[in-house]
């Protein structure tokens, strides 16, 4: 099983960026935890971070023939990107949306996700554990689907 993991804009600054909202772990540290979990679950992953909506859309499109599912923190694009939503719909791959912070407990504009309705689920508010919980949930979903 192969999972595409995507981190959206400004997540390259994790560790330094608003630790009260996003915790103190760097993106590299989160990716190391994801790689360890992937080993435990005996799956393969490919991980990318980008500040560009175009890059994220292109990676999702390319998942069509190569990946069984997508784990994504779309970051600010969660609240704005019809293009990312349409790309997820277009590739017919199960997708889980994750957020470090609880987007529903923050500013009102963060309460709406354009991405969540085309995902199998959303994990929000558990810090770096949102990624780990989301990856476990996605892998279980795909196993049950097969
Ligand atoms: C975020 C929440 C978004 O609202 C925000 O724009 C981010 C990070 C999170 O992981 O909590 O950049 O996706």
PDB file of C-alpha atoms and ligand atoms in Angstrom:
ATOM      1  CA  UNK A   1       0.000   0.000   0.000  1.00  0.00           C
ATOM      2  CA  UNK A   2       1.330   3.449  -0.910  1.00  0.00           C
ATOM      3  CA  UNK A   3       0.119   6.719   0.654  1.00  0.00           C
ATOM      4  CA  UNK A   4       0.796  10.247  -0.605  1.00  0.00           C
ATOM      5  CA  UNK A   5       1.273  12.711   2.293  1.00  0.00           C
ATOM      6  CA  UNK A   6       0.943  16.422   1.514  1.00  0.00           C
ATOM      7  CA  UNK A   7       1.665  19.402   3.755  1.00  0.00           C
ATOM      8  CA  UNK A   8       0.332  22.768   2.588  1.00  0.00           C
ATOM      9  CA  UNK A   9       1.567  26.360   2.853  1.00  0.00           C
ATOM     10  CA  UNK A  10       3.562  27.668   5.814  1.00  0.00           C
ATOM     11  CA  UNK A  11       3.896  24.226   7.381  1.00  0.00           C
ATOM     12  CA  UNK A  12       7.614  24.378   6.503  1.00  0.00           C
ATOM     13  CA  UNK A  13       7.817  26.894   9.373  1.00  0.00           C
ATOM     14  CA  UNK A  14       6.500  24.472  12.012  1.00  0.00           C
ATOM     15  CA  UNK A  15       8.508  24.590  15.210  1.00  0.00           C
ATOM     16  CA  UNK A  16       8.864  28.372  14.970  1.00  0.00           C
ATOM     17  CA  UNK A  17       5.379  29.245  13.704  1.00  0.00           C
ATOM     18  CA  UNK A  18       2.680  30.064  16.317  1.00  0.00           C
ATOM     19  CA  UNK A  19       3.662  27.236  18.702  1.00  0.00           C
ATOM     20  CA  UNK A  20       0.536  28.004  20.768  1.00  0.00           C
ATOM     21  CA  UNK A  21      -1.552  26.828  17.787  1.00  0.00           C
ATOM     22  CA  UNK A  22       0.735  24.363  16.050  1.00  0.00           C
ATOM     23  CA  UNK A  23       3.056  22.959  18.739  1.00  0.00           C
ATOM     24  CA  UNK A  24       6.840  22.892  18.818  1.00  0.00           C
ATOM     25  CA  UNK A  25       7.646  19.961  16.544  1.00  0.00           C
ATOM     26  CA  UNK A  26       9.300  20.825  13.251  1.00  0.00           C
ATOM     27  CA  UNK A  27       7.983  19.456   9.956  1.00  0.00           C
ATOM     28  CA  UNK A  28      11.064  17.226   9.781  1.00  0.00           C
ATOM     29  CA  UNK A  29      10.227  15.774  13.206  1.00  0.00           C
ATOM     30  CA  UNK A  30       6.615  15.121  12.154  1.00  0.00           C
ATOM     31  CA  UNK A  31       7.832  13.472   8.943  1.00  0.00           C
ATOM     32  CA  UNK A  32      10.166  11.247  10.981  1.00  0.00           C
ATOM     33  CA  UNK A  33       7.217  10.154  13.162  1.00  0.00           C
ATOM     34  CA  UNK A  34       5.158   9.471  10.023  1.00  0.00           C
ATOM     35  CA  UNK A  35       7.985   7.397   8.541  1.00  0.00           C
ATOM     36  CA  UNK A  36       8.235   5.355  11.766  1.00  0.00           C
ATOM     37  CA  UNK A  37       4.468   4.732  11.740  1.00  0.00           C
ATOM     38  CA  UNK A  38       4.621   3.781   8.055  1.00  0.00           C
ATOM     39  CA  UNK A  39       7.245   1.172   8.984  1.00  0.00           C
ATOM     40  CA  UNK A  40       5.030  -0.189  11.753  1.00  0.00           C
ATOM     41  CA  UNK A  41       2.024  -0.356   9.401  1.00  0.00           C
ATOM     42  CA  UNK A  42       4.183  -1.854   6.635  1.00  0.00           C
ATOM     43  CA  UNK A  43       3.164   0.744   4.070  1.00  0.00           C
ATOM     44  CA  UNK A  44       5.092   3.054   1.760  1.00  0.00           C
ATOM     45  CA  UNK A  45       4.770   6.828   1.834  1.00  0.00           C
ATOM     46  CA  UNK A  46       5.878   9.774  -0.251  1.00  0.00           C
ATOM     47  CA  UNK A  47       5.872  13.115   1.581  1.00  0.00           C
ATOM     48  CA  UNK A  48       5.873  16.653   0.149  1.00  0.00           C
ATOM     49  CA  UNK A  49       5.415  20.157   1.543  1.00  0.00           C
ATOM     50  CA  UNK A  50       4.589  23.071  -0.724  1.00  0.00           C
ATOM     51  CA  UNK A  51       3.475  26.649  -0.458  1.00  0.00           C
ATOM     52  CA  UNK A  52       2.076  26.397  -3.976  1.00  0.00           C
ATOM     53  CA  UNK A  53      -1.494  25.381  -4.765  1.00  0.00           C
ATOM     54  CA  UNK A  54      -0.385  24.347  -8.257  1.00  0.00           C
ATOM     55  CA  UNK A  55       2.220  21.922  -6.884  1.00  0.00           C
ATOM     56  CA  UNK A  56      -0.343  20.349  -4.535  1.00  0.00           C
ATOM     57  CA  UNK A  57      -2.917  19.965  -7.342  1.00  0.00           C
ATOM     58  CA  UNK A  58      -0.254  18.384  -9.602  1.00  0.00           C
ATOM     59  CA  UNK A  59       0.838  15.904  -6.898  1.00  0.00           C
ATOM     60  CA  UNK A  60      -2.787  14.885  -6.290  1.00  0.00           C
ATOM     61  CA  UNK A  61      -3.347  14.422 -10.038  1.00  0.00           C
ATOM     62  CA  UNK A  62      -0.214  12.275 -10.278  1.00  0.00           C
ATOM     63  CA  UNK A  63      -1.497  10.023  -7.473  1.00  0.00           C
ATOM     64  CA  UNK A  64      -4.039   8.502  -9.861  1.00  0.00           C
ATOM     65  CA  UNK A  65      -1.923   5.533 -10.913  1.00  0.00           C
ATOM     66  CA  UNK A  66       0.611   5.402  -8.090  1.00  0.00           C
ATOM     67  CA  UNK A  67      -1.078   5.748  -4.700  1.00  0.00           C
ATOM     68  CA  UNK A  68      -3.840   4.018  -2.734  1.00  0.00           C
ATOM     69  CA  UNK A  69      -4.760   7.061  -0.648  1.00  0.00           C
ATOM     70  CA  UNK A  70      -3.898  10.631   0.321  1.00  0.00           C
ATOM     71  CA  UNK A  71      -3.230  12.202   3.725  1.00  0.00           C
ATOM     72  CA  UNK A  72      -3.307  15.996   3.477  1.00  0.00           C
ATOM     73  CA  UNK A  73      -2.975  19.037   5.689  1.00  0.00           C
ATOM     74  CA  UNK A  74      -4.076  21.661   3.147  1.00  0.00           C
ATOM     75  CA  UNK A  75      -3.304  24.428   5.709  1.00  0.00           C
ATOM     76  CA  UNK A  76      -4.775  27.774   4.574  1.00  0.00           C
ATOM     77  CA  UNK A  77      -5.943  26.198   1.285  1.00  0.00           C
ATOM     78  CA  UNK A  78      -8.439  24.212   3.395  1.00  0.00           C
ATOM     79  CA  UNK A  79     -10.596  27.289   3.492  1.00  0.00           C
ATOM     80  CA  UNK A  80     -10.143  28.555  -0.068  1.00  0.00           C
ATOM     81  CA  UNK A  81      -9.148  25.924  -2.606  1.00  0.00           C
ATOM     82  CA  UNK A  82     -11.785  24.601  -4.967  1.00  0.00           C
ATOM     83  CA  UNK A  83      -8.848  23.464  -7.159  1.00  0.00           C
ATOM     84  CA  UNK A  84      -7.498  21.094  -4.477  1.00  0.00           C
ATOM     85  CA  UNK A  85     -11.008  19.840  -3.733  1.00  0.00           C
ATOM     86  CA  UNK A  86     -11.653  19.143  -7.434  1.00  0.00           C
ATOM     87  CA  UNK A  87      -8.299  17.357  -7.790  1.00  0.00           C
ATOM     88  CA  UNK A  88      -9.165  15.028  -4.889  1.00  0.00           C
ATOM     89  CA  UNK A  89     -12.549  14.288  -6.447  1.00  0.00           C
ATOM     90  CA  UNK A  90     -10.921  13.686  -9.841  1.00  0.00           C
ATOM     91  CA  UNK A  91      -8.509  10.952  -8.696  1.00  0.00           C
ATOM     92  CA  UNK A  92     -11.052   8.774  -6.835  1.00  0.00           C
ATOM     93  CA  UNK A  93      -8.576   8.097  -4.027  1.00  0.00           C
ATOM     94  CA  UNK A  94      -9.622   7.951  -0.355  1.00  0.00           C
ATOM     95  CA  UNK A  95      -8.335  11.067   1.355  1.00  0.00           C
ATOM     96  CA  UNK A  96      -8.033  12.111   5.016  1.00  0.00           C
ATOM     97  CA  UNK A  97      -7.727  15.791   5.972  1.00  0.00           C
ATOM     98  CA  UNK A  98      -5.675  16.619   9.055  1.00  0.00           C
ATOM     99  CA  UNK A  99      -5.024  19.761  11.083  1.00  0.00           C
ATOM    100  CA  UNK A 100      -2.700  20.349  13.998  1.00  0.00           C
ATOM    101  CA  UNK A 101      -5.068  22.877  15.577  1.00  0.00           C
ATOM    102  CA  UNK A 102      -8.806  22.471  16.123  1.00  0.00           C
ATOM    103  CA  UNK A 103     -10.003  24.607  13.218  1.00  0.00           C
ATOM    104  CA  UNK A 104     -13.550  24.597  14.625  1.00  0.00           C
ATOM    105  CA  UNK A 105     -12.411  26.305  17.837  1.00  0.00           C
ATOM    106  CA  UNK A 106     -10.569  29.139  16.049  1.00  0.00           C
ATOM    107  CA  UNK A 107     -11.572  32.132  13.899  1.00  0.00           C
ATOM    108  CA  UNK A 108     -14.844  31.702  12.042  1.00  0.00           C
ATOM    109  CA  UNK A 109     -13.201  31.664   8.581  1.00  0.00           C
ATOM    110  CA  UNK A 110     -11.358  28.479   9.617  1.00  0.00           C
ATOM    111  CA  UNK A 111     -14.583  26.665  10.498  1.00  0.00           C
ATOM    112  CA  UNK A 112     -15.329  25.957   6.841  1.00  0.00           C
ATOM    113  CA  UNK A 113     -13.305  23.355   4.981  1.00  0.00           C
ATOM    114  CA  UNK A 114     -13.828  23.109   1.220  1.00  0.00           C
ATOM    115  CA  UNK A 115     -11.792  19.889   1.318  1.00  0.00           C
ATOM    116  CA  UNK A 116     -13.496  17.877   4.099  1.00  0.00           C
ATOM    117  CA  UNK A 117     -16.672  17.064   2.102  1.00  0.00           C
ATOM    118  CA  UNK A 118     -14.602  15.117  -0.461  1.00  0.00           C
ATOM    119  CA  UNK A 119     -12.560  13.301   2.202  1.00  0.00           C
ATOM    120  CA  UNK A 120     -13.476  10.167   4.105  1.00  0.00           C
ATOM    121  CA  UNK A 121     -12.834  12.113   7.313  1.00  0.00           C
ATOM    122  CA  UNK A 122     -11.064  14.928   9.117  1.00  0.00           C
ATOM    123  CA  UNK A 123      -8.760  14.798  12.170  1.00  0.00           C
ATOM    124  CA  UNK A 124      -8.325  18.208  13.772  1.00  0.00           C
ATOM    125  CA  UNK A 125      -6.922  19.467  17.049  1.00  0.00           C
ATOM    126  CA  UNK A 126      -4.500  16.764  18.214  1.00  0.00           C
ATOM    127  CA  UNK A 127      -1.256  18.519  17.262  1.00  0.00           C
ATOM    128  CA  UNK A 128       1.228  16.256  15.461  1.00  0.00           C
ATOM    129  CA  UNK A 129      -0.893  13.271  16.552  1.00  0.00           C
ATOM    130  CA  UNK A 130      -3.562  14.403  14.042  1.00  0.00           C
ATOM    131  CA  UNK A 131      -1.220  13.184  11.294  1.00  0.00           C
ATOM    132  CA  UNK A 132      -0.548   9.847  13.011  1.00  0.00           C
ATOM    133  CA  UNK A 133      -4.230   9.231  13.799  1.00  0.00           C
ATOM    134  CA  UNK A 134      -5.181  10.262  10.262  1.00  0.00           C
ATOM    135  CA  UNK A 135      -2.631   7.898   8.689  1.00  0.00           C
ATOM    136  CA  UNK A 136      -3.821   4.974  10.834  1.00  0.00           C
ATOM    137  CA  UNK A 137      -7.462   5.705   9.964  1.00  0.00           C
ATOM    138  CA  UNK A 138      -6.704   5.963   6.240  1.00  0.00           C
ATOM    139  CA  UNK A 139      -4.744   2.692   6.172  1.00  0.00           C
ATOM    140  CA  UNK A 140      -7.507   0.850   8.073  1.00  0.00           C
ATOM    141  CA  UNK A 141     -10.109   2.257   5.666  1.00  0.00           C
ATOM    142  CA  UNK A 142      -8.167   1.118   2.594  1.00  0.00           C
ATOM    143  CA  UNK A 143      -7.580  -2.368   4.083  1.00  0.00           C
ATOM    144  CA  UNK A 144     -11.310  -2.775   4.749  1.00  0.00           C
ATOM    145  CA  UNK A 145     -12.154  -1.484   1.278  1.00  0.00           C
ATOM    146  CA  UNK A 146      -9.912  -4.099  -0.433  1.00  0.00           C
TER     147      UNK A 146
HETATM  148  C1  LIG B   1      -3.876  24.298   9.886  1.00  0.00           C
HETATM  149  C2  LIG B   1      -5.119  25.174  10.162  1.00  0.00           C
HETATM  150  C3  LIG B   1      -5.319  26.196   9.052  1.00  0.00           C
HETATM  151  O1  LIG B   1      -6.461  27.011   9.336  1.00  0.00           O
HETATM  152  C4  LIG B   1      -4.108  27.096   8.916  1.00  0.00           C
HETATM  153  O2  LIG B   1      -4.280  27.989   7.829  1.00  0.00           O
HETATM  154  C5  LIG B   1      -2.839  26.348   8.825  1.00  0.00           C
HETATM  155  C6  LIG B   1      -2.637  25.149   9.646  1.00  0.00           C
HETATM  156  C7  LIG B   1      -3.585  23.326  11.034  1.00  0.00           C
HETATM  157  O3  LIG B   1      -2.853  22.355  10.796  1.00  0.00           O
HETATM  158  O4  LIG B   1      -4.040  23.531  12.162  1.00  0.00           O
HETATM  159  O5  LIG B   1      -1.904  26.768   8.144  1.00  0.00           O
HETATM  160  O6  LIG B   1      -4.144  23.512   8.721  1.00  0.00           O
END
